[in-house]
Amino acid sequence: MTAIKHALQRDIFTPNDERLLSIVNVCKAGKKKKNCFLCATVTTERPVQVKMVKVKKSDKGDFYKRQIAWALRDLAVVDAKDAIKENPEFDLHFEKIYKWVASSTAEKNAFISCIWKLNQRYLRKKIDFVNVSSQLLEELPKVTEESVPSGENQSVTGGDEEVVDVYQELNAREEQDIEIMMEGCECAISNAEAFAERLSRELQVLDGANIQSIMASEKQVNILMKLLDEALKEVDQIELKLSSYEEMLQSVKEQMDQISESNHLIHLSNTNNVKLLSEIEFLVNHMDLAKGHIKALQEGDLASSRGIEACTNAADALLQCMNVALRPGHDMLLAVRQQQQRFSDLREQFARRLASHLNNVFVQQGHDQSSTLAQHSVELALPNHHPFHRDLLRYAKLMEWLKSTDYGKYEGLTKNYMDYLSRLYEREIKDFFEVAKIKMTGTTKESKKFGLHGSSGKLTGSTSSLNKLSVQSSGNRRSQSSSLLDMGNMSASDLDVADRTKFDKIFEQVLSELEPLCLAEQDFISKFFKLQQHQSMPGTMTEAEDLDGGTLSRQHNAGVPPPVSSEKDMIRQMMIKIFRCIEPELNNLIALGDKIDSFNSLYMLVKMSHHVWTAQNVDPASFLSTTLGNVLVTVKRNFDKCISNQIRQMEEVKISKKSKVGILPFVAEFEEFAGLAESIFKNAERRGDLDKAYTKLIRGVFVNVEKVANESQKTPRDVVMMENFHHIFATLSRLKISCLEAEKKEAKQKYTDHLQSYVIYSLGQPLEKLNHFFEGVEARVAQGIREEEVSYQLAFNKQELRKVIKEYPGKEVKKGLDNLYKKVDKHLCEEENLLQVVWHSMQDEFIRQYKHFEGLIARCYPGSGVTMEFTIQDILDYCSSIAQSH
């Protein structure tokens, strides 16, 4: 802004003998913002003229030009819009109202102040200032040097600045005095020099009078000086008295300082004694272990309940003493260090004694539990470990103490417990599974058939012999299917429902025994070893090292407790090592059940799925849930293998060329499988697996029924298709399997289509020549010959028609139907009992053909009087008589 003022002063106002006092950058309110400058100026010549000039930048260049000017005396009102809030808008009321918006409120206020100042100095007419702050009008801003251009214009504006800043109007009294003075001197106006000399002489007279007055007051000055001297003497006396008083007070001050220092030392001593007593009491209260606790740690009985409780209390007290938070400097005290060393020795001594005792307890309990195995060798039940757990849980708090104080010994006890218990559980579980295998296979002879050997009343399982056996279930079923085809036996398995129910109960009992055993052991491990099994912490679990050796976790070093996030994983790893034989034994048992009967996989899939679902609801990451989940995968594979084997058996079926086909073995097997599966999977969790198997099986049945029908030589294809699809439709209708509704409708449609096809094919033989004759008639009509003109054809005239009809009298028709009945009876099997259904359909089809023939005779041979040798009633009588005779 300073540069702009300088430029405007130099280029616009100096050439016009004007001086720029204030400037504001504005634009018109409410329109497009075209900036211009409002300038307040005064002339350098007298009389002074005050103007307000609008200056605008030229459109053709960077120079400014004067646009319009107003005389300040024409300004009526200055409206600042708001006296309180800052507002850049203001109005100037000349002959019309000009509305402006300043670039800033500060510029607006400075400009309005300058207008007020000029109004006060140069105008008799006062301008109205509206909505202007009173503070703004009271403070007359100084005209700074910024408003004075430098250089050649300095001399021009200097005079005006002096007029603006120094000149003041005379007040009324001054004007009156000057008039009186001028009246007393006649030459005041005509001769200014004479008037000035007179005034000078009068001034000299006044100065002389003032000097005489001063000299007359010298006596009073001397009197005043005497009084001052007396006052100074009095001050000296007072100072002497004050000095004496100060000397006396100095001795008192020294004594008081000594007393104050003595009191401070006494207070400091008392404070130190109190602090020392507090520290001693803190150390005594927190680092003093009772003699009873020391004796319990050194000699306490770890076998009795009372001794265990005393040792637990002593261990807790020792831990509190060792974990006390010492204050700064305590660790430098010899007594504190000695006490800490004593505590460390007590902890080490008791930790060794506790670890040794618990190791002995583990060994002793293992031997005691082994002695009871003989009692369970013939029963399908696992020994109860509750007494063992109950006795060990008394040491749970001591194990927690050992875990927090000496993790190395705690980890050693954990390993020893896993070693002892894994061997014990391995013996118990293997014997338990051997008993289960014997009960599944039945007698000893049957056991040997499946690779098991009994000796002196106690079973020693030969797992290796089981592994050497190949899976024979599918082969057994194929051989059974072949023999069934040869022998005409329609049963799909030589094992009755009782055997399968027995297997189901044994398998359920095995899982029911294992589940509480694992849960009880896992709960005991969590409580005894103080591991949090139900708290899921964020982060990745650490992988355990080899179960036969090494540490439980790679995440922590020996002697350092693991973080809480890995404790759940530690429980799982301990369970894996303790029960490492469960999964292989379950897999062997499943393999045995599958060898006995492949349909056992259905029972195992349902039971195992239920137990896995139950275990996952309790804890999805537990050992039991993981192990049963792994075994469930094996069971599902066996189930899928069972389905695949059945489909393969369908594809490998060979039919006998000498006997009729009847119901195919795999159709009967599907019926057996579906009935068994529906009873097993009722309300089961894995119904979806069965539905998928159904879809695969029924597709295989459909495809292979058609394949066998195409290969059949003894039995017509339509009969094979009709009987088997009727059987399938009946099975699906009875079982009401929702996922096979589409296949049920398809089976019904195939059965109906092939029944109709067989009936039409068979009825073409009893009236063979008549059929051929009318087929020829229909062919001529189809070629375009009118029906009433067919009789004029040489091969199809009335004489030929009568000749053909005479060949089929009622006796011959009955004979042909009787032969047809016998032939149909030979084609159909007895199991499906479709003879009467087929015969009734043939009767209906024969009557339909009869009516068709009569219609052709009436249309093609009108008025000939030719009729069949038998009637519809004769056909009904013939069919009824033939059916009754057979």
PDB file of N, CA, C and O in Angstrom, residues 504-547:
ATOM      1  N   ASP A 504     -22.305-101.803  15.970  1.00  0.00           N
ATOM      2  CA  ASP A 504     -22.631-100.414  16.278  1.00  0.00           C
ATOM      3  C   ASP A 504     -22.521-100.151  17.772  1.00  0.00           C
ATOM      4  O   ASP A 504     -21.966 -99.128  18.204  1.00  0.00           O
ATOM      5  N   LYS A 505     -23.031-101.061  18.578  1.00  0.00           N
ATOM      6  CA  LYS A 505     -22.977-100.880  20.032  1.00  0.00           C
ATOM      7  C   LYS A 505     -21.542-100.912  20.540  1.00  0.00           C
ATOM      8  O   LYS A 505     -21.146-100.124  21.407  1.00  0.00           O
ATOM      9  N   ILE A 506     -20.745-101.845  20.003  1.00  0.00           N
ATOM     10  CA  ILE A 506     -19.344-101.950  20.451  1.00  0.00           C
ATOM     11  C   ILE A 506     -18.575-100.684  20.072  1.00  0.00           C
ATOM     12  O   ILE A 506     -17.813-100.135  20.883  1.00  0.00           O
ATOM     13  N   PHE A 507     -18.765-100.197  18.837  1.00  0.00           N
ATOM     14  CA  PHE A 507     -18.052 -98.998  18.398  1.00  0.00           C
ATOM     15  C   PHE A 507     -18.459 -97.782  19.227  1.00  0.00           C
ATOM     16  O   PHE A 507     -17.621 -96.967  19.613  1.00  0.00           O
ATOM     17  N   GLU A 508     -19.763 -97.679  19.526  1.00  0.00           N
ATOM     18  CA  GLU A 508     -20.235 -96.579  20.354  1.00  0.00           C
ATOM     19  C   GLU A 508     -19.652 -96.676  21.760  1.00  0.00           C
ATOM     20  O   GLU A 508     -19.278 -95.661  22.368  1.00  0.00           O
ATOM     21  N   GLN A 509     -19.551 -97.907  22.283  1.00  0.00           N
ATOM     22  CA  GLN A 509     -18.984 -98.076  23.623  1.00  0.00           C
ATOM     23  C   GLN A 509     -17.510 -97.693  23.658  1.00  0.00           C
ATOM     24  O   GLN A 509     -17.025 -97.098  24.626  1.00  0.00           O
ATOM     25  N   VAL A 510     -16.781 -98.027  22.577  1.00  0.00           N
ATOM     26  CA  VAL A 510     -15.367 -97.663  22.505  1.00  0.00           C
ATOM     27  C   VAL A 510     -15.214 -96.139  22.557  1.00  0.00           C
ATOM     28  O   VAL A 510     -14.417 -95.598  23.338  1.00  0.00           O
ATOM     29  N   LEU A 511     -16.005 -95.418  21.733  1.00  0.00           N
ATOM     30  CA  LEU A 511     -15.915 -93.954  21.729  1.00  0.00           C
ATOM     31  C   LEU A 511     -16.383 -93.362  23.048  1.00  0.00           C
ATOM     32  O   LEU A 511     -15.813 -92.376  23.541  1.00  0.00           O
ATOM     33  N   SER A 512     -17.411 -93.974  23.645  1.00  0.00           N
ATOM     34  CA  SER A 512     -17.925 -93.471  24.923  1.00  0.00           C
ATOM     35  C   SER A 512     -16.935 -93.676  26.053  1.00  0.00           C
ATOM     36  O   SER A 512     -16.937 -92.916  27.032  1.00  0.00           O
ATOM     37  N   GLU A 513     -16.094 -94.703  25.960  1.00  0.00           N
ATOM     38  CA  GLU A 513     -15.058 -94.919  26.976  1.00  0.00           C
ATOM     39  C   GLU A 513     -13.879 -93.977  26.773  1.00  0.00           C
ATOM     40  O   GLU A 513     -13.302 -93.474  27.734  1.00  0.00           O
ATOM     41  N   LEU A 514     -13.514 -93.745  25.516  1.00  0.00           N
ATOM     42  CA  LEU A 514     -12.347 -92.900  25.239  1.00  0.00           C
ATOM     43  C   LEU A 514     -12.625 -91.426  25.552  1.00  0.00           C
ATOM     44  O   LEU A 514     -11.752 -90.716  26.059  1.00  0.00           O
ATOM     45  N   GLU A 515     -13.817 -90.973  25.249  1.00  0.00           N
ATOM     46  CA  GLU A 515     -14.122 -89.555  25.399  1.00  0.00           C
ATOM     47  C   GLU A 515     -13.976 -89.059  26.835  1.00  0.00           C
ATOM     48  O   GLU A 515     -13.248 -88.084  27.084  1.00  0.00           O
ATOM     49  N   PRO A 516     -14.635 -89.689  27.846  1.00  0.00           N
ATOM     50  CA  PRO A 516     -14.446 -89.195  29.226  1.00  0.00           C
ATOM     51  C   PRO A 516     -13.021 -89.380  29.721  1.00  0.00           C
ATOM     52  O   PRO A 516     -12.540 -88.593  30.537  1.00  0.00           O
ATOM     53  N   LEU A 517     -12.332 -90.423  29.220  1.00  0.00           N
ATOM     54  CA  LEU A 517     -10.936 -90.631  29.634  1.00  0.00           C
ATOM     55  C   LEU A 517     -10.071 -89.452  29.203  1.00  0.00           C
ATOM     56  O   LEU A 517      -9.303 -88.893  30.004  1.00  0.00           O
ATOM     57  N   CYS A 518     -10.216 -89.037  27.940  1.00  0.00           N
ATOM     58  CA  CYS A 518      -9.406 -87.926  27.431  1.00  0.00           C
ATOM     59  C   CYS A 518      -9.789 -86.605  28.102  1.00  0.00           C
ATOM     60  O   CYS A 518      -8.924 -85.802  28.453  1.00  0.00           O
ATOM     61  N   LEU A 519     -11.089 -86.384  28.273  1.00  0.00           N
ATOM     62  CA  LEU A 519     -11.526 -85.135  28.888  1.00  0.00           C
ATOM     63  C   LEU A 519     -11.062 -85.034  30.338  1.00  0.00           C
ATOM     64  O   LEU A 519     -10.642 -83.968  30.799  1.00  0.00           O
ATOM     65  N   ALA A 520     -11.140 -86.184  31.071  1.00  0.00           N
ATOM     66  CA  ALA A 520     -10.705 -86.167  32.462  1.00  0.00           C
ATOM     67  C   ALA A 520      -9.208 -85.898  32.564  1.00  0.00           C
ATOM     68  O   ALA A 520      -8.743 -85.124  33.418  1.00  0.00           O
ATOM     69  N   GLU A 521      -8.421 -86.523  31.679  1.00  0.00           N
ATOM     70  CA  GLU A 521      -6.973 -86.318  31.707  1.00  0.00           C
ATOM     71  C   GLU A 521      -6.615 -84.890  31.317  1.00  0.00           C
ATOM     72  O   GLU A 521      -5.734 -84.274  31.928  1.00  0.00           O
ATOM     73  N   GLN A 522      -7.307 -84.341  30.323  1.00  0.00           N
ATOM     74  CA  GLN A 522      -7.036 -82.963  29.919  1.00  0.00           C
ATOM     75  C   GLN A 522      -7.390 -81.983  31.030  1.00  0.00           C
ATOM     76  O   GLN A 522      -6.646 -81.033  31.297  1.00  0.00           O
ATOM     77  N   ASP A 523      -8.510 -82.228  31.710  1.00  0.00           N
ATOM     78  CA  ASP A 523      -8.895 -81.361  32.815  1.00  0.00           C
ATOM     79  C   ASP A 523      -7.887 -81.459  33.957  1.00  0.00           C
ATOM     80  O   ASP A 523      -7.528 -80.453  34.574  1.00  0.00           O
ATOM     81  N   PHE A 524      -7.403 -82.679  34.205  1.00  0.00           N
ATOM     82  CA  PHE A 524      -6.405 -82.862  35.268  1.00  0.00           C
ATOM     83  C   PHE A 524      -5.102 -82.133  34.924  1.00  0.00           C
ATOM     84  O   PHE A 524      -4.509 -81.459  35.775  1.00  0.00           O
ATOM     85  N   ILE A 525      -4.648 -82.267  33.687  1.00  0.00           N
ATOM     86  CA  ILE A 525      -3.403 -81.600  33.269  1.00  0.00           C
ATOM     87  C   ILE A 525      -3.531 -80.097  33.443  1.00  0.00           C
ATOM     88  O   ILE A 525      -2.612 -79.427  33.922  1.00  0.00           O
ATOM     89  N   SER A 526      -4.678 -79.559  33.052  1.00  0.00           N
ATOM     90  CA  SER A 526      -4.888 -78.116  33.187  1.00  0.00           C
ATOM     91  C   SER A 526      -4.832 -77.679  34.641  1.00  0.00           C
ATOM     92  O   SER A 526      -4.216 -76.658  34.970  1.00  0.00           O
ATOM     93  N   LYS A 527      -5.465 -78.435  35.532  1.00  0.00           N
ATOM     94  CA  LYS A 527      -5.514 -78.048  36.943  1.00  0.00           C
ATOM     95  C   LYS A 527      -4.189 -78.321  37.647  1.00  0.00           C
ATOM     96  O   LYS A 527      -3.717 -77.506  38.442  1.00  0.00           O
ATOM     97  N   PHE A 528      -3.591 -79.466  37.350  1.00  0.00           N
ATOM     98  CA  PHE A 528      -2.379 -79.858  38.081  1.00  0.00           C
ATOM     99  C   PHE A 528      -1.171 -79.038  37.637  1.00  0.00           C
ATOM    100  O   PHE A 528      -0.391 -78.558  38.472  1.00  0.00           O
ATOM    101  N   PHE A 529      -1.025 -78.861  36.324  1.00  0.00           N
ATOM    102  CA  PHE A 529       0.130 -78.126  35.810  1.00  0.00           C
ATOM    103  C   PHE A 529      -0.168 -76.635  35.631  1.00  0.00           C
ATOM    104  O   PHE A 529       0.653 -75.893  35.101  1.00  0.00           O
ATOM    105  N   LYS A 530      -1.379 -76.216  36.062  1.00  0.00           N
ATOM    106  CA  LYS A 530      -1.760 -74.802  36.022  1.00  0.00           C
ATOM    107  C   LYS A 530      -1.598 -74.210  34.622  1.00  0.00           C
ATOM    108  O   LYS A 530      -0.923 -73.210  34.398  1.00  0.00           O
ATOM    109  N   LEU A 531      -2.263 -74.859  33.672  1.00  0.00           N
ATOM    110  CA  LEU A 531      -2.268 -74.393  32.288  1.00  0.00           C
ATOM    111  C   LEU A 531      -3.689 -73.974  31.939  1.00  0.00           C
ATOM    112  O   LEU A 531      -4.643 -74.694  32.222  1.00  0.00           O
ATOM    113  N   GLN A 532      -3.829 -72.834  31.299  1.00  0.00           N
ATOM    114  CA  GLN A 532      -5.164 -72.308  30.965  1.00  0.00           C
ATOM    115  C   GLN A 532      -5.612 -72.910  29.649  1.00  0.00           C
ATOM    116  O   GLN A 532      -5.083 -72.589  28.596  1.00  0.00           O
ATOM    117  N   GLN A 533      -6.603 -73.817  29.735  1.00  0.00           N
ATOM    118  CA  GLN A 533      -7.033 -74.523  28.530  1.00  0.00           C
ATOM    119  C   GLN A 533      -8.184 -73.844  27.820  1.00  0.00           C
ATOM    120  O   GLN A 533      -8.448 -74.099  26.660  1.00  0.00           O
ATOM    121  N   HIS A 534      -8.912 -72.938  28.487  1.00  0.00           N
ATOM    122  CA  HIS A 534     -10.097 -72.350  27.859  1.00  0.00           C
ATOM    123  C   HIS A 534      -9.903 -70.891  27.498  1.00  0.00           C
ATOM    124  O   HIS A 534     -10.834 -70.225  27.131  1.00  0.00           O
ATOM    125  N   GLN A 535      -8.710 -70.363  27.620  1.00  0.00           N
ATOM    126  CA  GLN A 535      -8.466 -68.956  27.290  1.00  0.00           C
ATOM    127  C   GLN A 535      -7.764 -68.892  25.958  1.00  0.00           C
ATOM    128  O   GLN A 535      -6.667 -69.390  25.787  1.00  0.00           O
ATOM    129  N   SER A 536      -8.418 -68.291  25.000  1.00  0.00           N
ATOM    130  CA  SER A 536      -7.842 -68.140  23.662  1.00  0.00           C
ATOM    131  C   SER A 536      -7.183 -66.781  23.565  1.00  0.00           C
ATOM    132  O   SER A 536      -7.835 -65.758  23.642  1.00  0.00           O
ATOM    133  N   MET A 537      -5.889 -66.784  23.402  1.00  0.00           N
ATOM    134  CA  MET A 537      -5.138 -65.534  23.332  1.00  0.00           C
ATOM    135  C   MET A 537      -4.741 -65.264  21.892  1.00  0.00           C
ATOM    136  O   MET A 537      -4.513 -66.188  21.119  1.00  0.00           O
ATOM    137  N   PRO A 538      -4.649 -63.996  21.477  1.00  0.00           N
ATOM    138  CA  PRO A 538      -4.236 -63.693  20.101  1.00  0.00           C
ATOM    139  C   PRO A 538      -2.784 -64.064  19.883  1.00  0.00           C
ATOM    140  O   PRO A 538      -1.980 -64.118  20.805  1.00  0.00           O
ATOM    141  N   GLY A 539      -2.455 -64.323  18.650  1.00  0.00           N
ATOM    142  CA  GLY A 539      -1.077 -64.671  18.317  1.00  0.00           C
ATOM    143  C   GLY A 539      -0.993 -66.078  17.773  1.00  0.00           C
ATOM    144  O   GLY A 539      -1.935 -66.860  17.804  1.00  0.00           O
ATOM    145  N   THR A 540       0.149 -66.444  17.276  1.00  0.00           N
ATOM    146  CA  THR A 540       0.345 -67.751  16.670  1.00  0.00           C
ATOM    147  C   THR A 540       0.874 -68.718  17.705  1.00  0.00           C
ATOM    148  O   THR A 540       1.810 -68.436  18.432  1.00  0.00           O
ATOM    149  N   MET A 541       0.292 -69.899  17.768  1.00  0.00           N
ATOM    150  CA  MET A 541       0.759 -70.908  18.714  1.00  0.00           C
ATOM    151  C   MET A 541       2.108 -71.451  18.267  1.00  0.00           C
ATOM    152  O   MET A 541       2.373 -71.605  17.071  1.00  0.00           O
ATOM    153  N   THR A 542       2.939 -71.798  19.236  1.00  0.00           N
ATOM    154  CA  THR A 542       4.255 -72.326  18.926  1.00  0.00           C
ATOM    155  C   THR A 542       4.149 -73.799  18.596  1.00  0.00           C
ATOM    156  O   THR A 542       3.359 -74.541  19.163  1.00  0.00           O
ATOM    157  N   GLU A 543       4.963 -74.221  17.665  1.00  0.00           N
ATOM    158  CA  GLU A 543       4.965 -75.615  17.269  1.00  0.00           C
ATOM    159  C   GLU A 543       5.789 -76.426  18.272  1.00  0.00           C
ATOM    160  O   GLU A 543       6.872 -76.044  18.678  1.00  0.00           O
ATOM    161  N   ALA A 544       5.246 -77.554  18.675  1.00  0.00           N
ATOM    162  CA  ALA A 544       5.964 -78.426  19.602  1.00  0.00           C
ATOM    163  C   ALA A 544       7.033 -79.204  18.858  1.00  0.00           C
ATOM    164  O   ALA A 544       6.908 -79.507  17.673  1.00  0.00           O
ATOM    165  N   GLU A 545       8.102 -79.565  19.588  1.00  0.00           N
ATOM    166  CA  GLU A 545       9.147 -80.361  18.991  1.00  0.00           C
ATOM    167  C   GLU A 545       8.760 -81.826  19.046  1.00  0.00           C
ATOM    168  O   GLU A 545       7.637 -82.200  19.381  1.00  0.00           O
ATOM    169  N   ASP A 546       9.680 -82.688  18.713  1.00  0.00           N
ATOM    170  CA  ASP A 546       9.409 -84.125  18.660  1.00  0.00           C
ATOM    171  C   ASP A 546       8.868 -84.614  19.994  1.00  0.00           C
ATOM    172  O   ASP A 546       9.387 -84.285  21.058  1.00  0.00           O
ATOM    173  N   LEU A 547       7.815 -85.404  19.949  1.00  0.00           N
ATOM    174  CA  LEU A 547       7.134 -85.824  21.170  1.00  0.00           C
ATOM    175  C   LEU A 547       7.959 -86.823  21.977  1.00  0.00           C
ATOM    176  O   LEU A 547       7.730 -87.012  23.159  1.00  0.00           O
TER     177      LEU A 547
END
